[in-house]
Coordinates of C-alpha atoms and ligand atoms in Angstrom, one line a residue:
X20 CA 0.0 -0.2 0.0
X21 CA 1.2 3.5 -0.8
X22 CA 1.2 5.7 2.2
X23 CA 1.8 9.4 2.6
X24 CA 2.6 10.7 6.1
X25 CA 2.1 14.4 6.7
X26 CA 3.5 15.5 10.0
X27 CA 5.5 18.3 11.2
X28 CA 7.0 16.3 14.2
X29 CA 9.7 14.1 13.1
X30 CA 9.2 11.9 16.2
X31 CA 5.6 11.5 15.6
X32 CA 6.4 10.4 12.0
X33 CA 8.8 7.8 13.4
X34 CA 6.0 6.6 15.7
X35 CA 3.6 6.2 12.9
X36 CA 6.2 4.4 10.6
X37 CA 7.0 2.1 13.5
X38 CA 3.3 1.5 14.2
X39 CA 2.9 0.6 10.7
X40 CA 5.2 -2.2 11.6
X41 CA 7.4 -1.9 8.6
X42 CA 10.8 -0.6 7.8
X43 CA 12.2 0.7 4.4
X44 CA 11.4 -1.5 1.5
X45 CA 8.8 -3.7 3.2
X46 CA 5.1 -4.1 2.2
X47 CA 4.0 -0.5 2.6
X48 CA 5.6 2.1 0.4
X49 CA 5.8 5.1 2.8
X50 CA 6.6 8.8 1.9
X51 CA 7.0 11.3 4.7
X52 CA 6.6 15.1 4.3
X53 CA 6.5 17.8 7.2
X54 CA 4.0 20.3 5.9
X55 CA 0.5 20.5 4.1
X56 CA 2.3 22.4 1.2
X57 CA 4.8 19.5 0.7
X58 CA 1.9 17.1 1.1
X59 CA 0.0 18.7 -1.6
X60 CA 2.9 18.7 -3.9
X61 CA 3.5 15.0 -3.1
X62 CA -0.2 14.0 -4.1
X63 CA 0.1 16.2 -7.1
X64 CA 2.9 14.0 -8.6
X65 CA 2.0 10.6 -7.4
X66 CA -1.1 8.5 -6.2
X67 CA -1.3 7.3 -2.7
X68 CA -3.8 4.7 -1.2
X69 CA -3.9 6.5 2.1
X70 CA -2.6 9.7 4.0
X71 CA -2.0 9.8 7.5
X72 CA -2.4 13.7 8.2
X73 CA -1.6 15.4 11.3
X74 CA -4.3 17.8 12.4
X75 CA -2.2 20.5 14.1
X76 CA 0.8 21.9 12.1
X77 CA 2.5 25.2 12.4
X78 CA 1.8 27.0 9.1
X79 CA -1.4 25.2 7.6
X80 CA -3.4 22.9 9.6
X81 CA -4.2 19.4 8.2
X82 CA -7.9 20.0 7.9
X83 CA -7.2 22.7 5.3
X84 CA -5.3 20.2 3.2
X85 CA -8.4 18.0 3.4
X86 CA -10.7 20.7 2.5
X87 CA -8.3 21.7 -0.5
X88 CA -8.3 18.1 -1.6
X89 CA -11.9 17.4 -1.6
X90 CA -12.7 20.6 -3.5
X91 CA -10.4 19.6 -6.4
X92 CA -11.6 16.1 -7.7
X93 CA -8.0 15.8 -9.3
X94 CA -6.5 15.8 -5.9
X95 CA -9.1 13.9 -4.1
X96 CA -8.5 10.2 -5.0
X97 CA -7.1 9.2 -1.7
X98 CA -8.5 8.1 1.7
X99 CA -7.4 10.2 4.6
X100 CA -7.0 9.2 8.3
X101 CA -6.5 12.3 10.6
X102 CA -4.0 12.0 13.5
X103 CA -4.2 14.4 16.6
X104 CA -2.8 14.8 19.9
X105 CA -6.0 16.0 21.3
X106 CA -8.8 13.4 22.0
X107 CA -11.8 15.6 21.0
X108 CA -15.0 14.1 19.5
X109 CA -16.0 17.5 18.1
X110 CA -12.6 17.7 16.3
X111 CA -13.1 14.2 14.8
X112 CA -16.5 15.2 13.5
X113 CA -15.1 18.3 11.8
X114 CA -12.5 16.3 10.1
X115 CA -14.9 13.7 8.9
X116 CA -17.2 16.5 7.7
X117 CA -14.4 18.0 5.8
X118 CA -13.9 14.9 3.9
X119 CA -11.4 12.6 6.0
X120 CA -12.5 9.1 6.4
X121 CA -11.2 8.2 9.9
X122 CA -9.7 10.0 13.0
X123 CA -7.2 8.6 15.5
X124 CA -5.7 10.3 18.3
X125 CA -1.8 9.9 18.8
X126 CA -2.1 8.6 22.4
X127 CA -4.3 5.6 20.9
X128 CA -1.9 4.5 18.2
X129 CA -1.0 0.9 18.3
X130 CA -0.1 -1.2 15.2
X131 CA -3.5 -3.0 15.2
X132 CA -5.4 0.2 15.7
X133 CA -3.6 2.0 13.0
X134 CA -4.0 -0.8 10.5
X135 CA -7.7 -1.0 11.3
X136 CA -8.0 2.7 10.9
X137 CA -6.2 2.5 7.4
X138 CA -8.4 -0.3 6.4
X139 CA -11.6 1.4 7.3
X140 CA -10.7 4.6 5.7
X141 CA -9.9 2.9 2.5
X142 CA -13.1 0.9 2.3
X143 CA -15.1 4.0 3.4
X144 CA -13.5 6.1 0.7
X145 CA -14.2 3.5 -2.0
X146 CA -17.9 3.4 -0.9
X147 CA -18.1 7.2 -0.9
X148 CA -16.7 7.2 -4.4
X149 CA -19.3 4.7 -5.6
X150 CA -22.0 6.7 -4.1
X151 CA -20.9 9.8 -5.7
X152 CA -20.6 8.1 -9.0
X153 CA -24.3 6.9 -8.8
X154 CA -25.1 10.4 -7.8
X155 CA -23.5 11.7 -10.8
X156 CA -25.4 9.2 -13.1
X157 CA -28.8 10.0 -11.5
X158 CA -28.0 13.7 -11.9
X159 CA -27.0 13.3 -15.6
X160 CA -30.2 11.1 -16.0
X161 CA -32.3 14.0 -14.4
X162 CA -30.7 16.7 -16.5
X163 CA -29.8 15.1 -19.8
X164 CA -32.1 13.8 -22.5
X165 CA -31.0 10.3 -23.0
X166 CA -31.5 10.3 -26.9
X167 CA -29.6 13.4 -27.9
X168 CA -27.4 14.1 -24.7
X169 CA -28.7 17.7 -24.6
X170 CA -30.0 19.3 -21.5
X171 CA -33.7 18.3 -20.8
X172 CA -36.4 20.6 -20.0
X173 CA -35.8 20.9 -16.1
X174 CA -32.2 21.6 -16.5
X175 CA -32.7 24.0 -19.3
X176 CA -35.0 26.1 -17.3
X177 CA -32.6 26.3 -14.4
X178 CA -29.9 27.4 -17.0
X179 CA -32.2 30.0 -18.5
X180 CA -32.9 31.5 -15.1
X181 CA -29.3 31.7 -14.3
X182 CA -28.4 33.1 -17.8
X183 CA -31.2 35.8 -17.5
X184 CA -29.8 36.8 -14.0
X185 CA -26.2 37.2 -15.3
X186 CA -27.7 39.2 -18.1
X187 CA -29.4 41.5 -15.7
X188 CA -26.0 42.0 -13.8
X189 CA -24.0 42.5 -16.9
X190 CA -26.8 44.7 -18.5
X191 CA -26.8 42.7 -21.6
X192 CA -29.7 40.8 -23.5
X193 CA -30.4 37.1 -23.6
X194 CA -32.1 35.8 -26.6
X195 CA -34.3 32.5 -26.5
X196 CA -34.9 30.4 -29.6
X197 CA -37.7 27.9 -29.6
X198 CA -37.6 25.3 -32.3
X199 CA -40.3 23.0 -33.4
X200 CA -39.7 20.5 -36.2
X201 CA -42.4 20.6 -39.1
X202 CA -44.5 17.5 -39.7
X203 CA -42.3 15.5 -37.5
X204 CA -45.3 13.3 -36.8
X205 CA -45.3 12.3 -40.4
X206 CA -41.9 10.8 -40.2
X207 CA -42.7 8.9 -37.2
X208 CA -45.9 7.7 -38.6
X209 CA -44.5 6.8 -42.1
X210 CA -41.0 5.6 -41.3
X211 CA -41.4 4.5 -37.7
X212 CA -40.0 5.8 -34.4
X213 CA -36.4 4.6 -34.8
X214 CA -36.2 6.7 -38.0
X215 CA -37.7 9.7 -36.1
X216 CA -34.9 9.2 -33.5
X217 CA -32.3 9.3 -36.2
X218 CA -33.8 12.6 -37.4
X219 CA -33.6 14.2 -34.0
X220 CA -30.0 13.0 -33.5
X221 CA -29.0 14.5 -37.0
X222 CA -31.0 17.8 -36.0
X223 CA -28.7 18.1 -32.9
X224 CA -25.6 17.7 -35.1
X225 CA -26.7 20.2 -37.7
X226 CA -28.0 22.9 -35.3
X227 CA -24.8 22.4 -33.0
X228 CA -22.7 23.5 -36.0
X229 CA -24.4 26.8 -35.9
X230 CA -23.7 27.4 -32.3
X231 CA -20.6 28.4 -30.4
X232 CA -21.4 25.7 -27.7
X233 CA -24.0 23.4 -26.8
X234 CA -24.5 24.9 -23.3
X235 CA -27.8 26.3 -23.7
X236 CA -29.0 24.0 -26.4
X237 CA -31.8 21.7 -25.0
X238 CA -34.5 19.2 -26.1
X239 CA -37.4 20.4 -24.2
X240 CA -40.1 18.1 -25.7
X241 CA -40.5 15.3 -28.4
X242 CA -39.7 17.5 -31.4
X243 CA -39.2 20.7 -29.6
X244 CA -35.7 22.3 -28.9
X245 CA -34.7 25.6 -27.4
X246 CA -31.5 27.6 -27.6
X247 CA -30.2 30.2 -25.1
X248 CA -28.0 32.8 -26.7
X249 CA -26.3 35.1 -24.2
X250 CA -24.7 38.6 -24.5
X251 CA -26.7 39.6 -27.5
X252 CA -25.8 43.0 -28.8
X253 CA -28.5 43.3 -31.6
X254 CA -31.5 41.5 -32.8
X255 CA -29.7 41.1 -36.2
X256 CA -27.3 38.6 -34.6
X257 CA -30.1 36.5 -33.3
X258 CA -31.8 36.6 -36.7
X259 CA -28.6 35.5 -38.5
X260 CA -28.1 32.6 -36.1
X261 CA -31.8 31.5 -36.4
X262 CA -31.7 31.7 -40.3
X263 CA -28.4 29.8 -40.3
X264 CA -30.2 27.2 -38.3
X265 CA -33.3 27.1 -40.5
X266 CA -31.1 26.9 -43.6
X267 CA -29.5 23.6 -42.3
X268 CA -32.9 22.0 -42.7
X269 CA -33.1 22.6 -46.4
X270 CA -30.9 19.5 -47.1
X271 CA -33.2 16.5 -46.7
X272 CA -32.5 13.7 -44.1
X273 CA -31.5 10.4 -45.5
X274 CA -32.9 7.4 -43.6
X275 CA -32.4 3.8 -44.7
X276 CA -31.6 5.2 -48.2
X277 CA -35.0 7.2 -48.3
X278 CA -35.0 10.9 -48.3
X279 CA -37.2 12.9 -46.1
X280 CA -37.7 16.6 -45.8
X281 CA -38.3 18.0 -42.4
X282 CA -38.3 21.8 -41.7
X283 CA -38.2 23.8 -38.5
X284 CA -40.1 26.7 -37.4
X285 CA -38.4 29.0 -35.1
X286 CA -39.8 31.6 -32.6
X287 CA -37.4 34.2 -30.9
X288 CA -37.8 36.3 -27.8
X289 CA -35.5 38.6 -26.0
X290 CA -34.9 39.3 -22.3
X291 CA -35.4 42.1 -21.0
X292 CA -37.2 43.4 -24.2
X293 CA -40.0 40.9 -24.3
X294 CA -39.9 39.3 -20.8
X295 CA -37.9 39.5 -17.7
X296 CA -38.6 36.0 -16.1
X297 CA -37.5 32.5 -17.5
X298 CA -41.1 31.2 -17.8
X299 CA -42.4 34.3 -19.5
X300 CA -39.5 34.5 -22.0
X301 CA -40.2 30.7 -22.8
X302 CA -43.9 31.6 -23.3
X303 CA -43.0 34.5 -25.7
X304 CA -40.6 32.3 -27.6
X305 CA -43.4 29.7 -27.9
X306 CA -45.9 32.2 -29.0
X307 CA -43.5 33.4 -31.7
X308 CA -42.7 29.8 -32.8
X309 CA -46.5 29.2 -33.1
X310 CA -46.7 32.3 -35.4
X311 CA -43.8 30.9 -37.5
X312 CA -45.9 27.8 -38.0
X313 CA -49.1 29.7 -38.9
X314 CA -47.2 31.8 -41.4
X315 CA -46.5 28.6 -43.4
X316 CA -43.9 26.9 -41.4
X317 CA -40.0 26.7 -42.0
X318 CA -40.0 30.3 -40.8
X319 CA -38.3 32.4 -38.2
X320 CA -40.5 34.7 -36.3
X321 CA -39.6 37.3 -33.5
X322 CA -42.1 37.9 -30.7
X323 CA -44.3 40.8 -30.9
X324 CA -46.6 42.1 -28.1
X325 CA -49.6 41.8 -30.4
X326 CA -49.1 38.2 -30.7
X327 CA -49.8 37.8 -27.0
X328 CA -53.3 39.3 -27.5
X329 CA -54.0 37.0 -30.5
X330 CA -52.8 34.0 -28.5
X331 CA -54.9 35.0 -25.5
X332 CA -57.9 35.3 -27.8
X333 CA -57.3 31.8 -29.4
X334 CA -56.6 30.4 -25.8
X335 CA -59.8 31.6 -24.5
X336 CA -61.7 30.5 -27.5
X337 CA -60.4 27.1 -27.1
X338 CA -61.2 27.1 -23.4
X339 CA -64.6 28.4 -24.0
X340 CA -65.3 25.8 -26.7
X341 CA -64.7 23.0 -24.2
X342 CA -66.9 24.7 -21.6
X343 CA -69.9 25.4 -24.0
X344 CA -69.6 21.8 -25.3
X345 CA -69.8 20.5 -21.7
X346 CA -73.1 22.4 -21.3
X347 CA -74.3 21.4 -24.8
X348 CA -75.0 25.0 -25.3
X349 CA -73.7 25.6 -28.9
X350 CA -76.3 26.6 -31.3
X351 CA -77.1 25.2 -34.8
X352 CA -78.5 27.3 -37.3
X353 CA -80.0 26.0 -40.6
X354 CA -80.1 27.5 -44.1
X355 CA -82.4 26.4 -46.8
X356 CA -81.0 24.9 -50.0
X357 CA -83.7 25.1 -52.7
X358 CA -84.5 23.7 -56.2
X359 CA -83.6 26.2 -58.6
X360 CA -86.5 25.9 -60.7
X361 CA -89.4 26.2 -58.2
X362 CA -87.5 27.5 -55.0
X363 CA -88.7 24.6 -53.1
X364 CA -86.7 23.7 -50.0
X365 CA -84.9 20.4 -50.6
X366 CA -82.5 20.4 -47.8
X367 CA -81.0 22.3 -44.9
X368 CA -77.5 23.1 -44.3
X369 CA -76.4 23.0 -40.5
X370 CA -74.3 25.9 -39.6
X371 CA -72.7 26.2 -36.0
X372 CA -73.2 29.4 -34.1
X373 CA -71.4 30.7 -30.9
X374 CA -73.9 30.9 -28.1
X375 CA -72.5 33.9 -26.3
X376 CA -73.7 37.2 -27.5
X377 CA -70.9 39.0 -25.8
X378 CA -68.4 37.3 -28.0
X379 CA -69.8 36.4 -31.1
X380 CA -67.0 34.5 -32.8
X381 CA -67.8 33.3 -36.3
X382 CA -67.4 29.6 -37.3
X383 CA -64.5 30.6 -39.6
X384 CA -62.5 31.6 -36.4
X385 CA -63.5 29.2 -33.9
X386 CA -63.8 25.9 -36.2
X387 CA -59.9 26.1 -37.1
X388 CA -59.1 26.5 -33.2
X389 CA -61.4 23.6 -32.5
X390 CA -59.5 21.6 -35.3
X391 CA -56.2 22.4 -33.9
X392 CA -57.0 21.5 -30.4
X393 CA -58.7 18.3 -31.6
X394 CA -62.0 19.2 -29.9
X395 CA -63.5 19.3 -33.1
X396 CA -64.2 15.6 -32.8
X397 CA -66.4 16.1 -30.0
X398 CA -68.0 19.2 -31.3
X399 CA -68.4 17.5 -34.7
X400 CA -70.3 14.7 -33.0
X401 CA -72.7 17.0 -31.2
X402 CA -73.3 18.9 -34.6
X403 CA -74.0 15.5 -36.2
X404 CA -76.2 14.3 -33.6
X405 CA -78.3 17.5 -33.2
X406 CA -78.6 18.0 -37.0
X407 CA -79.9 14.4 -37.6
X408 CA -82.3 14.7 -34.7
X409 CA -83.5 17.9 -36.0
X410 CA -84.0 16.3 -39.5
X411 CA -86.3 13.7 -37.9
X412 CA -88.5 16.4 -36.5
X413 CA -88.8 18.2 -39.8
X414 CA -89.3 15.2 -41.8
X415 CA -92.6 15.0 -39.9
X416 CA -93.6 18.2 -41.6
X417 CA -91.7 17.5 -45.0
X418 CA -90.8 13.9 -45.5
X419 CA -88.4 14.3 -48.6
X420 CA -86.1 16.8 -46.7
X421 CA -82.3 16.2 -46.4
X422 CA -79.7 17.6 -44.2
X423 CA -76.3 18.8 -45.0
X424 CA -73.6 18.7 -42.3
X425 CA -70.1 20.4 -42.6
X426 CA -67.3 17.8 -41.7
X427 CA -63.9 18.9 -40.8
X428 CA -60.8 16.9 -42.2
X429 CA -59.8 16.4 -38.7
X430 CA -63.1 14.3 -38.3
X431 CA -62.5 12.3 -41.5
X432 CA -59.3 11.0 -39.8
X433 CA -61.3 9.7 -36.9
X434 CA -61.7 6.0 -37.6
X435 CA -65.1 5.6 -36.0
X436 CA -66.8 8.6 -37.8
X437 CA -68.7 6.2 -40.1
X438 CA -70.0 4.1 -37.3
X439 CA -71.1 7.1 -35.4
X440 CA -73.1 8.5 -38.3
X441 CA -74.8 5.1 -38.8
X442 CA -75.6 4.9 -35.1
X443 CA -77.1 8.2 -34.9
X444 CA -79.1 7.8 -38.2
X445 CA -80.3 4.5 -36.9
X446 CA -81.5 6.0 -33.6
X447 CA -83.2 8.8 -35.4
X448 CA -84.7 6.4 -38.2
X449 CA -83.0 8.4 -41.0
X450 CA -81.7 6.8 -43.9
X451 CA -78.1 7.6 -44.6
X452 CA -78.8 8.9 -48.1
X453 CA -80.8 11.6 -46.6
X454 CA -77.5 13.0 -45.1
X455 CA -75.1 15.1 -47.0
X456 CA -71.6 15.4 -45.7
X457 CA -69.9 18.6 -46.8
X458 CA -66.1 18.5 -47.0
X459 CA -63.8 21.1 -48.3
X460 CA -60.9 20.6 -50.8
X461 CA -58.4 21.2 -48.1
X462 CA -59.2 17.7 -46.7
X463 CA -58.4 16.1 -50.0
X464 CA -55.2 18.0 -50.2
X465 CA -53.9 16.2 -47.4
X466 CA -53.8 13.3 -49.8
X467 CA -54.1 11.1 -46.9
X468 CA -54.9 7.5 -47.4
X469 CA -56.9 7.4 -44.2
X470 CA -59.2 10.2 -45.6
X471 CA -59.6 8.5 -48.9
X472 CA -60.6 5.2 -47.2
X473 CA -63.1 7.0 -44.8
X474 CA -64.8 8.8 -47.9
X475 CA -65.1 5.4 -49.5
X476 CA -66.7 3.9 -46.4
X477 CA -69.0 6.8 -46.0
X478 CA -70.2 6.5 -49.6
X479 CA -70.6 2.9 -49.5
X480 CA -72.8 3.3 -46.5
X481 CA -75.0 5.5 -48.4
X482 CA -74.0 9.0 -47.3
X483 CA -73.8 11.7 -50.0
X484 CA -70.6 13.5 -50.1
X485 CA -70.6 17.2 -51.2
X486 CA -67.4 19.2 -52.2
X487 CA -67.9 22.5 -50.6
X488 CA -66.6 25.8 -51.8
X489 CA -65.4 24.6 -55.1
X490 CA -63.9 27.3 -57.2
X491 CA -62.4 29.2 -54.3
X492 CA -59.2 27.3 -53.8
X493 CA -57.6 24.9 -56.0
X494 CA -60.6 23.3 -57.7
X495 CA -58.6 20.2 -58.7
X496 CA -60.5 18.2 -61.4
X497 CA -58.5 15.2 -60.1
X498 CA -60.4 15.4 -56.8
X499 CA -63.6 15.1 -58.6
X500 CA -62.4 12.0 -60.4
X501 CA -60.6 10.4 -57.5
X502 CA -63.1 10.7 -54.7
X503 CA -66.7 9.4 -54.3
X504 CA -68.4 12.9 -54.7
X505 CA -71.9 13.2 -55.5
X506 CA -72.6 17.0 -55.1
X507 CA -70.4 20.0 -55.9
X508 CA -71.2 23.3 -54.2
X509 CA -69.9 26.3 -56.2
X510 CA -68.3 28.8 -53.9
X511 CA -70.1 32.2 -53.2
X512 CA -67.1 34.0 -54.6
X513 CA -68.1 32.9 -58.1
X514 CA -71.3 34.9 -57.9
X515 CA -71.2 38.0 -60.0
X516 CA -72.0 41.1 -58.0
X517 CA -72.0 43.6 -60.7
X518 CA -73.7 43.5 -64.3
X519 CA -70.5 43.7 -66.2
X520 CA -68.6 41.2 -64.0
X521 CA -68.0 39.2 -67.3
X522 CA -65.2 37.0 -66.5
X523 CA -66.6 35.7 -63.3
X524 CA -69.9 34.9 -65.0
X525 CA -67.9 33.0 -67.7
X526 CA -66.0 31.0 -65.0
X527 CA -69.2 30.3 -63.2
X528 CA -71.0 29.1 -66.4
X529 CA -68.0 27.1 -67.5
X530 CA -67.7 25.4 -64.2
X531 CA -71.3 24.6 -63.8
X532 CA -71.5 23.2 -67.4
X533 CA -68.5 21.0 -66.7
X534 CA -69.9 19.7 -63.4
X535 CA -73.4 18.9 -65.1
X536 CA -71.7 17.2 -67.9
X537 CA -69.9 15.0 -65.2
X538 CA -73.2 14.3 -63.7
X539 CA -72.5 15.9 -60.5
X540 CA -75.6 17.6 -58.6
X541 CA -74.5 21.3 -58.7
X542 CA -75.4 23.7 -55.8
X543 CA -74.6 27.6 -56.3
X544 CA -73.8 29.0 -52.9
X545 CA -74.1 32.6 -52.0
X546 CA -77.1 33.6 -54.3
X547 CA -78.3 36.9 -52.8
X548 CA -80.0 38.5 -55.8
X549 CA -82.7 37.7 -58.4
X550 CA -80.3 38.3 -61.2
X551 CA -77.9 35.7 -59.9
X552 CA -80.7 33.2 -59.4
X553 CA -81.8 33.9 -62.9
X554 CA -78.3 32.9 -64.1
X555 CA -78.5 29.8 -62.2
X556 CA -81.7 29.0 -63.8
X557 CA -80.3 29.5 -67.3
X558 CA -77.3 27.4 -66.6
X559 CA -79.5 24.5 -65.2
X560 CA -77.9 24.7 -61.9
X561 CA -79.7 22.1 -59.7
X562 CA -80.0 23.7 -56.4
X563 CA -79.3 27.2 -54.9
X564 CA -78.6 28.5 -51.4
X565 CA -78.1 31.9 -50.2
X566 CA -79.6 35.0 -48.4
X567 CA -82.1 35.3 -51.2
X568 CA -83.7 32.1 -50.5
X569 CA -83.2 32.2 -46.8
X570 CA -80.5 33.1 -44.3
X571 CA -79.1 30.7 -41.8
X572 CA -81.8 30.7 -39.0
X573 CA -82.6 29.2 -35.6
X574 CA -84.4 25.9 -35.7
X575 CA -87.6 27.6 -34.2
X576 CA -87.8 29.9 -37.0
X577 CA -87.5 27.0 -39.6
X578 CA -90.2 25.1 -37.5
X579 CA -92.6 27.9 -38.1
X580 CA -91.6 28.3 -41.9
X581 CA -92.3 24.6 -42.5
X582 CA -95.6 24.6 -40.3
X583 CA -96.8 27.7 -42.4
X584 CA -95.8 25.9 -45.6
X585 CA -97.9 22.7 -44.5
X586 CA -100.6 24.9 -43.7
X587 CA -100.5 26.8 -47.1
X588 CA -100.6 23.3 -48.8
X589 CA -103.7 22.2 -46.8
X590 CA -105.4 25.5 -47.6
X591 CA -104.6 25.0 -51.3
X592 CA -105.8 21.4 -51.1
Ligands
C2E3 P1 -69.7 26.9 -45.7 O1 -70.0 25.4 -45.3 O2 -69.4 27.2 -47.1 O3 -71.1 27.7 -45.4 C1 -71.7 28.7 -46.1 C2 -71.2 29.9 -45.4 O4 -71.8 31.0 -46.2 C3 -72.0 30.2 -44.2 O5 -71.0 30.9 -43.3 C4 -73.2 30.9 -44.5 O6 -73.7 31.7 -43.5 C5 -72.6 31.7 -45.5 N1 -73.7 32.2 -46.5 C6 -74.7 31.6 -46.8 N2 -75.5 32.2 -47.8 C7 -74.8 33.4 -48.0 C8 -75.0 34.5 -48.9 O7 -75.9 34.6 -49.7 N3 -74.0 35.4 -49.0 C9 -72.9 35.3 -48.1 N4 -72.1 36.3 -48.2 N5 -72.7 34.4 -47.2 C10 -73.7 33.3 -47.2 P2 -70.8 30.6 -41.7 O8 -71.9 30.1 -41.1 O9 -70.0 31.7 -41.2 O10 -69.8 29.5 -41.8 C11 -68.5 29.7 -42.5 C12 -67.9 28.3 -42.7 O11 -67.5 27.8 -41.5 C13 -68.7 27.4 -43.4 O12 -68.6 27.5 -44.7 C14 -68.0 26.0 -43.0 O13 -66.8 25.9 -43.7 C15 -67.7 26.3 -41.6 N6 -68.6 25.8 -40.6 C16 -69.9 26.3 -40.2 N7 -70.6 25.5 -39.6 C17 -69.8 24.4 -39.4 C18 -69.9 23.2 -38.7 O14 -71.1 22.8 -38.1 N8 -68.9 22.3 -38.9 C19 -67.8 22.5 -39.5 N9 -66.9 21.6 -39.5 N10 -67.7 23.7 -40.2 C20 -68.6 24.6 -40.0
MG4 MG1 -70.9 23.9 -46.2
MG5 MG1 -69.5 26.6 -48.8

């Protein structure tokens, strides 16, 4: 065993050497020094198994050597037995607390006691080291993301707090970038989670190359990353770094020989400009990132105060939707769809209305929010059930009526939509062919196999499919061919509003002729004037819908309308 004796008293050193029961060259290899300075010098150059360290020395006390060693891991790899002339339990405790493993008083020293103290100290030291190693592993696990080796969210937030505080002290700005991969779910869904993991690792490699160090780079969620940039002198610097990061995503990722494109949306916020606290800054960067996504993805967006208002509005709408749904207090309005030739009501389109008069949000605002949060599935079910039950009531007054229900693309992705529609129709004794499901082209542009299969299923079960708002977006003819569409609704933007609106008139005429030729039932939306209705008649458009024929109205109003129709018929009869 290699033993270092640190004691200023040569007699005491001799006593120790004797008590170790050895002389020069025997089993123990002993080095002697007479001061803490020499002791530190000795352990700097060679490793010892144990140090026998005198507590009291003239210049520097032994306990200070313990403290010095334990504060420097490089010096620390040795067990220490403190030796003192005083027999003081408090002193012993101080030495142990400072990092020594055992304590023995000089008056107590015998060969066997010293041997025992050395062995105990060695064992105890080994155990302490093992505990320290497991502590480090646990700490690493708690702070690091296992897949990428970056900091995790918890550690990141701590680092952000410290960096912001330092920034305040140094009066310099801190920037926070929030990164979210675009359509990463698609990679996972189509290529599997292992491929997804590879993309995440490659992302870390690419982004790291754009940064000075990985210190403030963390993975804070599945496909979410955050970066702290400290000592920022101008927004331009942040912009340059963010753009550089964004550019590295232009190159596609190659996974098992397959090329996958995956972009990134980046939100940036600055402290103290946008927020002073870590949580607030994270929120601002998140809001900016969300804007970047909304602006069409693969974008960099800096936080602006007005985003907060928009975000709050969206957030409160999202919360309100859930609450209103809980109390089933949304309203469904119904708008008549009439035969063009005799204006007879053939059908009603169900249109959702916000119930609260203080905040009259239009469906064009709250439906996309419901889609994004996923609550549209529940809301959609309520709409389906309410509309079909309403049709049952009205069929008592007019048996040939049908109902049109708008279905969001998100609902089409829900596998049990067809079963749910079947169940509601069965309970209400409504045949499926009396239910028209209105979908928009955006659903078809997703070109998702699931949507195609769902539409086929719905069509096979007898539901009619209407393509809504045709002529407003892409109006792809291939959609008309590839999907089981029965009805096409020509968007209201195709209606001419002025007499010499020649081009629009021609487009409307050409589209309706083409659709008639392809045997679709054609409905013109947004018919507001007699002149527009006349054009529809001339073009033999099947059905018309619009303010001229009737505005979307509460069911009570439609009730009285249908009842008065019945009475009129009876009178005429
Ligand atoms: P949409 O399905 O194309 O519905 C027709 C929209 O045009 C309705 O707006 C209706 O009020 C409006 N409209 C009807 N006639 C006229 C007219 O003569 N002139 C003008 N200028 N507008 C007319 P609304 O109710 O605000 O709904 C807007 C959109 O929100 C709907 O367009 C539909 O995409 C969506 N939406 C409405 N209700 C629901 C629903 O229950 N579920 C789903 N998923 N979406 C819905
Ligand atoms: Mg519609
Ligand atoms: Mg429409």
